[in-house]
Tab-separated table of C-alpha atoms in Angstrom:
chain	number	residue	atom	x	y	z
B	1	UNK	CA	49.716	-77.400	45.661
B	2	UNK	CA	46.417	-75.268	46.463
B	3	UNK	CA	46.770	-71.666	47.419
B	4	UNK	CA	46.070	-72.118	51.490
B	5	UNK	CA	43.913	-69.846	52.994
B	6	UNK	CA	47.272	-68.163	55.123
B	7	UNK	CA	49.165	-68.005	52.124
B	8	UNK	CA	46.058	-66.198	50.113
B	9	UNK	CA	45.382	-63.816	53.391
B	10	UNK	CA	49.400	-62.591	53.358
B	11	UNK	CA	49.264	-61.542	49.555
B	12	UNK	CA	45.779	-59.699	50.186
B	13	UNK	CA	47.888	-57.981	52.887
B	14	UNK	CA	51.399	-57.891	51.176
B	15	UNK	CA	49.395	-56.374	47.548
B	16	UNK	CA	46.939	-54.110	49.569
B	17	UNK	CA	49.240	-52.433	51.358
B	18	UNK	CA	51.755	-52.019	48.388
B	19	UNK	CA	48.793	-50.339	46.147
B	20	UNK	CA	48.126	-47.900	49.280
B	21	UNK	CA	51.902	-46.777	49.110
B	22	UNK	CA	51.318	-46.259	45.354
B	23	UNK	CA	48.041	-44.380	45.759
B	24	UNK	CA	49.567	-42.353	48.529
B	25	UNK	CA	52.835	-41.409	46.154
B	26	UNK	CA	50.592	-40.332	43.284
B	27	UNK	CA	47.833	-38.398	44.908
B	28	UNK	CA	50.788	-36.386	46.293
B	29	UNK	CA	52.159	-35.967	43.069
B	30	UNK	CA	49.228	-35.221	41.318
B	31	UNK	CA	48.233	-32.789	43.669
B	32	UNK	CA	51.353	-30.708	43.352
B	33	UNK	CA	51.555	-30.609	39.617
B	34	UNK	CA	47.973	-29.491	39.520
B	35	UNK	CA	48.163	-26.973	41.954
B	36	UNK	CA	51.563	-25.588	40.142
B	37	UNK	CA	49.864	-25.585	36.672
B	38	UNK	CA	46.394	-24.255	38.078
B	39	UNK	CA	48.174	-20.908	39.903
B	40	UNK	CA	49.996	-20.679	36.398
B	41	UNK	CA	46.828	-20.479	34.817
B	42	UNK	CA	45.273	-17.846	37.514
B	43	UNK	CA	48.257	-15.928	37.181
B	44	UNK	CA	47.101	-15.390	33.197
B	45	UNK	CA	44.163	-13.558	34.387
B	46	UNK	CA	45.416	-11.174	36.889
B	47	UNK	CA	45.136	-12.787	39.892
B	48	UNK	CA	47.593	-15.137	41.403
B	49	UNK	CA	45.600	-16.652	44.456
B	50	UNK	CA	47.526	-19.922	45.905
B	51	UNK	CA	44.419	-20.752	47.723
B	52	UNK	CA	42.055	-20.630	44.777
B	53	UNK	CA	44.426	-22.979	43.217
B	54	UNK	CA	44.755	-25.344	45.685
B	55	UNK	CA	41.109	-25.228	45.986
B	56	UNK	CA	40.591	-25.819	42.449
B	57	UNK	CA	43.271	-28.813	42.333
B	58	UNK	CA	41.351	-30.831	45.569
B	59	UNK	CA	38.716	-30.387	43.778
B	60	UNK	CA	39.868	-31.920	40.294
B	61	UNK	CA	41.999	-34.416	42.164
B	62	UNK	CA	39.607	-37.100	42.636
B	63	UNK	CA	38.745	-37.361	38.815
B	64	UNK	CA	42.264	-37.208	38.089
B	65	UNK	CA	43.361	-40.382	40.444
B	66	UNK	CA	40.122	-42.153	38.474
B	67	UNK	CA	41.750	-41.511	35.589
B	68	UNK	CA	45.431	-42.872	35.899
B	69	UNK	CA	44.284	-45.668	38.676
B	70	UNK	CA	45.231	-47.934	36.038
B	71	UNK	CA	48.603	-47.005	36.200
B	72	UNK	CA	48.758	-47.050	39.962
B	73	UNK	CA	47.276	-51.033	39.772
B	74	UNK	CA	50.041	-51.570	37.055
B	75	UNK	CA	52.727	-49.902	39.258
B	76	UNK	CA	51.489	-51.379	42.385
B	77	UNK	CA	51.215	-54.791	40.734
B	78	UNK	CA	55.167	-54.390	39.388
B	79	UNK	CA	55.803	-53.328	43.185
B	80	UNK	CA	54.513	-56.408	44.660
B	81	UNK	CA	56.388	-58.754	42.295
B	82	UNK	CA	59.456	-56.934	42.557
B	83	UNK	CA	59.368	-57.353	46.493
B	84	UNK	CA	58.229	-61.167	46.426
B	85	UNK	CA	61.132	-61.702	44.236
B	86	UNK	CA	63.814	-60.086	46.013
B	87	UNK	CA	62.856	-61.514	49.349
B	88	UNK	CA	62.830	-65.039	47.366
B	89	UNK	CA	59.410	-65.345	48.504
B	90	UNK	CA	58.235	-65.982	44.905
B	91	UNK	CA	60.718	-68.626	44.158
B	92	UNK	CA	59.442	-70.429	47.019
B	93	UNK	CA	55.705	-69.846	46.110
B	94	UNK	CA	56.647	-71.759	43.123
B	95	UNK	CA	59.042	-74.343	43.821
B	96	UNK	CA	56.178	-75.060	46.365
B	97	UNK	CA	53.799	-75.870	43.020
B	98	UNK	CA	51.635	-73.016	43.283
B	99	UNK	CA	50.480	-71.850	39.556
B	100	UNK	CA	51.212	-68.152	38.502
B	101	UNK	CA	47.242	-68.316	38.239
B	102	UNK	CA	47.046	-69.188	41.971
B	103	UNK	CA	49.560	-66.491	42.553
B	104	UNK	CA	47.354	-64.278	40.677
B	105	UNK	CA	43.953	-64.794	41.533
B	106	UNK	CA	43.997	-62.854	44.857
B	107	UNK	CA	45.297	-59.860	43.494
B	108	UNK	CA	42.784	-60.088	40.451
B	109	UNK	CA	39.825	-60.329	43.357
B	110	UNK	CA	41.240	-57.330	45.210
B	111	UNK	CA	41.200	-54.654	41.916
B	112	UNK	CA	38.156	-55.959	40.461
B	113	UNK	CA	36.417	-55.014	43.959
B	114	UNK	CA	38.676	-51.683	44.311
B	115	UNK	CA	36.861	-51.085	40.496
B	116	UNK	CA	33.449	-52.320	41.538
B	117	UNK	CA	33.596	-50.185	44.405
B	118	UNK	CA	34.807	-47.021	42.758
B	119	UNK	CA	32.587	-46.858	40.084
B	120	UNK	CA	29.595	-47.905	42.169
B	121	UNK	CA	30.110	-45.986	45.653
B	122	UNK	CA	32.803	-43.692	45.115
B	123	UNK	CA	32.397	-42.108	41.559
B	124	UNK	CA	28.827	-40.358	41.957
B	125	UNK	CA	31.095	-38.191	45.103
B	126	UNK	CA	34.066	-37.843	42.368
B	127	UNK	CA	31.444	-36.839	39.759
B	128	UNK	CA	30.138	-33.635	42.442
B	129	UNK	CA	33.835	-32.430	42.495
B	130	UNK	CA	34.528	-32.594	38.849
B	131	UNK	CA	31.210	-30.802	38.702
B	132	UNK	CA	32.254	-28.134	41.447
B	133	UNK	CA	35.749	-27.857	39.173
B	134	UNK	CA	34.323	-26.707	35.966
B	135	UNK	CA	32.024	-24.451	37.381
B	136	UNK	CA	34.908	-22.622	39.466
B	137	UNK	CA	37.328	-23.075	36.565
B	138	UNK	CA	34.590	-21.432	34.345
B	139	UNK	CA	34.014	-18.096	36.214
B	140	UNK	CA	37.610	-17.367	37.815
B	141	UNK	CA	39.843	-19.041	34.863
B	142	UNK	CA	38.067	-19.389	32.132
B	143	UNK	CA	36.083	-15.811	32.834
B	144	UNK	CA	32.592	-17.929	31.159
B	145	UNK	CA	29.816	-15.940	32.338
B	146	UNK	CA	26.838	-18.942	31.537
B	147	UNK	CA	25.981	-21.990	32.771
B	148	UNK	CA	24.006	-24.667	30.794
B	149	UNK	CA	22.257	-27.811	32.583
B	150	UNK	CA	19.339	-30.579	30.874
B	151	UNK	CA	16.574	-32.101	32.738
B	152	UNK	CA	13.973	-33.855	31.810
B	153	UNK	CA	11.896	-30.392	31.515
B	154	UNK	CA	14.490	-29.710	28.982
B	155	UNK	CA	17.498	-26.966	28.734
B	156	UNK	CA	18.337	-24.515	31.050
B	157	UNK	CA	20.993	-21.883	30.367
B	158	UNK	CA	21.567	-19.159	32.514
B	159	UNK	CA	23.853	-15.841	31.226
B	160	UNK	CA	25.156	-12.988	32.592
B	161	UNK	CA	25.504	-9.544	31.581
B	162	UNK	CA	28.181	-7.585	33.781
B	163	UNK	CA	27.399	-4.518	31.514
B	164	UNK	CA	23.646	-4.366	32.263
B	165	UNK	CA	23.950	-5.731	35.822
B	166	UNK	CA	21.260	-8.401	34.062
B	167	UNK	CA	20.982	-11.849	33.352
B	168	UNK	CA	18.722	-14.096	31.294
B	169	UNK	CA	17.527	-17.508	32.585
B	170	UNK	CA	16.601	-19.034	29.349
B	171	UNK	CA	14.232	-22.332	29.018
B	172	UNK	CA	13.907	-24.405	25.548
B	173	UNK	CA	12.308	-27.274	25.062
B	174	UNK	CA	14.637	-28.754	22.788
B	175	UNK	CA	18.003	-28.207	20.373
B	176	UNK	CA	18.386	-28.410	16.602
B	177	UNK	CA	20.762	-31.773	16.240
B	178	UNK	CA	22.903	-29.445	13.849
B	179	UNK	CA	23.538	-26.854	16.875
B	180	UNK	CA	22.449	-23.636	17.233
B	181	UNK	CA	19.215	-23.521	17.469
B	182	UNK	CA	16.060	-23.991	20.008
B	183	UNK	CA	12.709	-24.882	19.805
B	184	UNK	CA	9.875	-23.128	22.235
B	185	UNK	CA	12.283	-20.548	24.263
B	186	UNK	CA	11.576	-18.440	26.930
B	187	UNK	CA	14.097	-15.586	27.829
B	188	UNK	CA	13.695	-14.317	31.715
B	189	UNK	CA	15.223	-11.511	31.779
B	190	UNK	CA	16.300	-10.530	35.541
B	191	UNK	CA	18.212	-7.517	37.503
B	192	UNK	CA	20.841	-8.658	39.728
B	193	UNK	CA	18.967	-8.462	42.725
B	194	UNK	CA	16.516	-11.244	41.163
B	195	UNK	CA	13.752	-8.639	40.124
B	196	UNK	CA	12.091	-9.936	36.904
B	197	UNK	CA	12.303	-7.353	33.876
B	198	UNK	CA	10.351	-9.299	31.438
B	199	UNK	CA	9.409	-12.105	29.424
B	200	UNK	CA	9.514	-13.360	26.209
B	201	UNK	CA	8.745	-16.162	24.129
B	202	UNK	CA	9.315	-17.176	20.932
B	203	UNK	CA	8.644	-20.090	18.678
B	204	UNK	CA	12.447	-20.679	18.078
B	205	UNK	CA	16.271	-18.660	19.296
B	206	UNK	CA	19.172	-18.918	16.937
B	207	UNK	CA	22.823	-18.576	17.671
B	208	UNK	CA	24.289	-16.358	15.008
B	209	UNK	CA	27.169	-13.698	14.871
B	210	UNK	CA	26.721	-13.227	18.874
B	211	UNK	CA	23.323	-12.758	19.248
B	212	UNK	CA	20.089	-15.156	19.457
B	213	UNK	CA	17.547	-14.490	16.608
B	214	UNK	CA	14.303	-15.054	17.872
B	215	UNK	CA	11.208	-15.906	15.868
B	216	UNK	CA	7.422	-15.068	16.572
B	217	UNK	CA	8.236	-13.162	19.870
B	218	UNK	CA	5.960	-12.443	22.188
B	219	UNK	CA	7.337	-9.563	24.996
B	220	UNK	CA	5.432	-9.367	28.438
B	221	UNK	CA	7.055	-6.634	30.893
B	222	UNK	CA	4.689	-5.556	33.855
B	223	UNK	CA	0.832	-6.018	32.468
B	224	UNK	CA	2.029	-4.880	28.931
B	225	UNK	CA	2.317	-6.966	26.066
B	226	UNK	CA	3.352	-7.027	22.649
B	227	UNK	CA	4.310	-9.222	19.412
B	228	UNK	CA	7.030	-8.790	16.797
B	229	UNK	CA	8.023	-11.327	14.328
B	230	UNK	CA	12.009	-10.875	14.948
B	231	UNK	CA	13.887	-10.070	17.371
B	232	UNK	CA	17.476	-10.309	18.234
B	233	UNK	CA	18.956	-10.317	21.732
B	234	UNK	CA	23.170	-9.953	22.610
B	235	UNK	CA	24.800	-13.408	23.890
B	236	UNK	CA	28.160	-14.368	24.262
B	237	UNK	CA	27.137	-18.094	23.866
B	238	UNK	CA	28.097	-20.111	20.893
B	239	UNK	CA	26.444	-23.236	19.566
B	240	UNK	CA	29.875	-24.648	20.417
B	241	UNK	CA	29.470	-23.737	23.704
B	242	UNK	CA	26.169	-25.326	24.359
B	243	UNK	CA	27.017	-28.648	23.018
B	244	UNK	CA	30.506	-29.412	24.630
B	245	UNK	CA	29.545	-27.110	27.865
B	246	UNK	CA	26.428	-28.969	29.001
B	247	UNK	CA	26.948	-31.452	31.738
B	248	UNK	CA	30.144	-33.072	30.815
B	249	UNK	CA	30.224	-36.758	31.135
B	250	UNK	CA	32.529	-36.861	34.085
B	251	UNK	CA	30.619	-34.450	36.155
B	252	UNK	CA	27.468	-36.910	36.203
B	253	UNK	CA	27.297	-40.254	38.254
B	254	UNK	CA	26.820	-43.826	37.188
B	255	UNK	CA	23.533	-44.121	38.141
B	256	UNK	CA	22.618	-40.912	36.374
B	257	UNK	CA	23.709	-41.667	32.916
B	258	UNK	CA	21.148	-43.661	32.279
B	259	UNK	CA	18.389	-41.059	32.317
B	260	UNK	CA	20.553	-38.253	31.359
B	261	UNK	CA	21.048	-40.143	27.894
B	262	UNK	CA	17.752	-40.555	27.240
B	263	UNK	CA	17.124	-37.057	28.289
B	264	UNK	CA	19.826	-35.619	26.169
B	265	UNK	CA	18.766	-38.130	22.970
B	266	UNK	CA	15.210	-36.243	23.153
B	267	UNK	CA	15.870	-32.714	24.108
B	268	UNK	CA	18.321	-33.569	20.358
B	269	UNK	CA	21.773	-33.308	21.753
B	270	UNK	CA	24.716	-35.628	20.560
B	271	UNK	CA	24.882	-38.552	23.544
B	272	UNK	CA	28.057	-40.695	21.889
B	273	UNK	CA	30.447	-38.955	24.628
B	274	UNK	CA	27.693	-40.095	27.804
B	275	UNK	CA	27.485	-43.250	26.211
B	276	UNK	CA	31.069	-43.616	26.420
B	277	UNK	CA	31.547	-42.872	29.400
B	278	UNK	CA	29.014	-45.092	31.140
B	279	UNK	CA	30.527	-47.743	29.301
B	280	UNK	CA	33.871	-47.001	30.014
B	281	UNK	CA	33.038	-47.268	33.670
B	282	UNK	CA	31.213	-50.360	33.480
B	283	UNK	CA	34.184	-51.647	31.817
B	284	UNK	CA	36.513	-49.870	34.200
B	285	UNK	CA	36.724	-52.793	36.794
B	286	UNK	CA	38.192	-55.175	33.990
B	287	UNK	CA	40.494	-52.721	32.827
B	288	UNK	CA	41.898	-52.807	36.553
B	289	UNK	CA	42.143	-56.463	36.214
B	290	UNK	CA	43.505	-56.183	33.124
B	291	UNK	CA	46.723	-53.992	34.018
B	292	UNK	CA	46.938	-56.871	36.707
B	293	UNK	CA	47.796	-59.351	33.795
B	294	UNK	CA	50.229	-57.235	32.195
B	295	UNK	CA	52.273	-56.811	34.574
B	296	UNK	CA	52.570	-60.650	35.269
B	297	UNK	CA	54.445	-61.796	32.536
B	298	UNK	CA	57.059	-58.670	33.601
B	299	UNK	CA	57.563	-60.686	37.236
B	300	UNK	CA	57.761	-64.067	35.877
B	301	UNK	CA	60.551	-62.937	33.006
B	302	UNK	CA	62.321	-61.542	36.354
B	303	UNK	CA	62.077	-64.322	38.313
B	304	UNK	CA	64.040	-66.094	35.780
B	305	UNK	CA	66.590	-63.122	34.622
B	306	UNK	CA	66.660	-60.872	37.624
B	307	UNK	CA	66.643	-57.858	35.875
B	308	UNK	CA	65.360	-55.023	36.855
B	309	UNK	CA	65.742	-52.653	34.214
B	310	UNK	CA	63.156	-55.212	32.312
B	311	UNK	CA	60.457	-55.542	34.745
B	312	UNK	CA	60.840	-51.520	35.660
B	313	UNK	CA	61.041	-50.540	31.867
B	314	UNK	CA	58.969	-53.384	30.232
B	315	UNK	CA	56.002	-52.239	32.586
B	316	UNK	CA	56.425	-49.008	31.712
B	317	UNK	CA	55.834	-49.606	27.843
B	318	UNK	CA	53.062	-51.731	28.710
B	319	UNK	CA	51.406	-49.348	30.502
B	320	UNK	CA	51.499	-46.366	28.295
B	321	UNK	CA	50.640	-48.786	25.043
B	322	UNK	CA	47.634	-49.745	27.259
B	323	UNK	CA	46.552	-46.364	28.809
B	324	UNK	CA	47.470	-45.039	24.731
B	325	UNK	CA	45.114	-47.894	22.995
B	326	UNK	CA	42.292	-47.151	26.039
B	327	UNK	CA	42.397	-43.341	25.392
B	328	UNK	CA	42.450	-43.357	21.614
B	329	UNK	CA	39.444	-46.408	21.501
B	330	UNK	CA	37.394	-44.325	23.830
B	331	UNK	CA	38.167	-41.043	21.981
B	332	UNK	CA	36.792	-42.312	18.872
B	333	UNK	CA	33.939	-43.641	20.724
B	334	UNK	CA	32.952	-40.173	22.075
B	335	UNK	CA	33.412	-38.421	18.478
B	336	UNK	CA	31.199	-41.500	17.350
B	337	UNK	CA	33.550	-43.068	14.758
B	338	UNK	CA	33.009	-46.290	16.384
B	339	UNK	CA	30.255	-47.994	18.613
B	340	UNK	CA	30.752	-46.261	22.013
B	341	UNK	CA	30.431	-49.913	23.651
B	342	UNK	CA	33.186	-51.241	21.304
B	343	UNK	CA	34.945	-48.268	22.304
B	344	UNK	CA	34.908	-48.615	26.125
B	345	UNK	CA	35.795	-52.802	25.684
B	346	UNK	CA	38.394	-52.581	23.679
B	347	UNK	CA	41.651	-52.063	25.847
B	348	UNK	CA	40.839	-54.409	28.262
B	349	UNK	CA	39.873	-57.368	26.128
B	350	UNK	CA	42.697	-56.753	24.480
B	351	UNK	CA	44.845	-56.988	27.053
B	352	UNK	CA	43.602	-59.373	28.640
B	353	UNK	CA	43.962	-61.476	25.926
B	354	UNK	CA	47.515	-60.341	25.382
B	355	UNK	CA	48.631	-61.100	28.632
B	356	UNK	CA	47.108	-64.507	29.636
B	357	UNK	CA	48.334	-65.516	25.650
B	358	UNK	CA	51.840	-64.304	26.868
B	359	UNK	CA	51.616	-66.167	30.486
B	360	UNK	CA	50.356	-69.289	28.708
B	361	UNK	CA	53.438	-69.197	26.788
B	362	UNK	CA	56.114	-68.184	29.382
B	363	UNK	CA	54.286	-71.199	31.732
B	364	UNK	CA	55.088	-73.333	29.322
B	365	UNK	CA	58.756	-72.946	27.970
């Protein structure tokens, strides 16, 4: 028997609506834990502001429900079979002759559009947020004074100096790949109302022992200028700092990547943790899929045994050996100890794999 047309339209509904009740539960939870943990955090530093906590935790919410949607497809998927089973609705699907691959299919359809969507329309929006988050988190948690962007007219750090009432808004055309040090720097050096101090240039800025050691300087302040061959300038940066600190991977968009790679490859930073993330969210609407799958062969064992405990807990281990395998694949992808496209593949094929091996299997005995 085909999958009718009615019958397809009432498990769009039945899974859709199921998935929304999931996503509702855990952006609720999510939010509180975050807020509790971020106004822990505040508290550390002096000052215990509930509102600047709940403003940081809407903001890091959205990258946070990107990251365990998995889990809410898996738990949503578990959901649905559990109800079609109770009701007896799924014995009759299948006394009827409908395949657990007709059964499937619409609910595969549905998450690989909820992923296409997501990573396509949604994500660059999610990607502002995470962006707003770190800078927020920076100044009032983590008390980080700089900020560090890369375009394609190369780095851009900007660091201030509460002491002084100064800043520097420093411009390099490039970074050593070993850290630490820039090629062709300028150093604007500004009051806090914006007046410019001075300038100065210098052939290349290195990070050592808190302070930037510049070579072949030239210093311009007012119509006055004037060369030494070292100079050394204060900084609370660390090579460290600039690496991990620029632009993190979730803070840029899909579309974005792209360019920022190649941007990042020439400029001479390290790209393996961009590159794994644009894979991983190509990848990402498979990986929906694939959670899909696994929990499958969970229903159809429950259909026959009617136990609960083994579709609730069975999930469960699925999930976190999934969600485990995905993190620790992409983790070595972003350190580059393996191919960042490997990386980013690997839990879903995998599971995939797995699960329609397993379904084959339970179909047939």
């Amino acid at each position: 028997m085909k999958l009718t047309k009615t019958l397809a339209r009432y498990f769009y509904k039945k899974y859709v609506s199921t998935l929304f009740y999931t996503l509702t539960i855990s952006i609720i939870f999510v939010l509180i834990v975050d807020t509790a943990e971020l106004a822990r955090r505040i508290s550390k530093v002096g000052n215990g502001d509930i509102t600047l906590a709940l403003q940081l935790a809407l903001l890091k919410l959205p990258e946070m429900i990107l990251e365990i949607f998995p889990f809410i497809i898996l738990f949503g998927s578990l959901a649905t079979f559990y109800i079609l089973s109770k009701n007896s609705e799924l014995v009759i699907f299948r006394v009827s002759g409908i395949s657990i691959w007709q059964f499937l299919s619409p609910a595969i359809i549905i998450v690989l559009l909820i992923g296409l969507i997501l990573i396509t329309a949604i994500q660059p929006f999610i990607a502002l947020s995470s962006e707003k988050f770190k800078e927020l988190e920076a100044r009032n948690i983590r008390g980080q004074l700089s900020l560090i962007t890369l375009s394609e007219n190369g780095l851009w750090l900007k660091e201030d100096n509460l002491e002084e009432e100064t800043y520097y808004i420093i411009h390099s055309l490039g970074m050593d790949r070993k850290g630490g040090k820039l090629e062709d720097v300028i150093f604007f050096k500004h009051h806090d109302d914006g007046n410019l101090i001075n300038r100065i240039d210098a052939a290349s800025a290195t990070l050592k022992n808190g302070e930037w050691l510049l070579n072949d300087t030239w210093i311009k302040e007012d119509d006055d200028s004037f060369y030494l061959k070292d100079f050394k300038i204060k900084t609370n940066l660390s090579s460290d700092q600039i690496q991990e600190n620029f632009s993190p991977p979730e803070t840029i968009s899909l579309w974005s990547l792209p360019k920022f790679i190649t941007i990042a490859e020439k400029a001479g930073f390290a790209s393996q943790r961009h590159k794994t993330r644009l894979y991983g969210l190509i990848s990402f609407p498979f990986f929906l899929a694939s959670m899909v799958l696994a929990a499958a062969p969970f229903s159809v064992n429950f259909l026959r045994t009617n136990k609960i405990n083994f579709l609730l807990f069975g999930g469960l281990f699925v999930g976190l050996a999934v969600y485990t395998l995905s993190s620790v694949a992409l983790a070595f992808g972003s350190s580059g100890s393996i191919n960042p496209l490997l990386s980013a593949w690997a839990a879903p094929i995998i599971t995939i794999m797995g699960s329609i091996t397993i379904l084959l299997y339970t179909e047939e005995s």
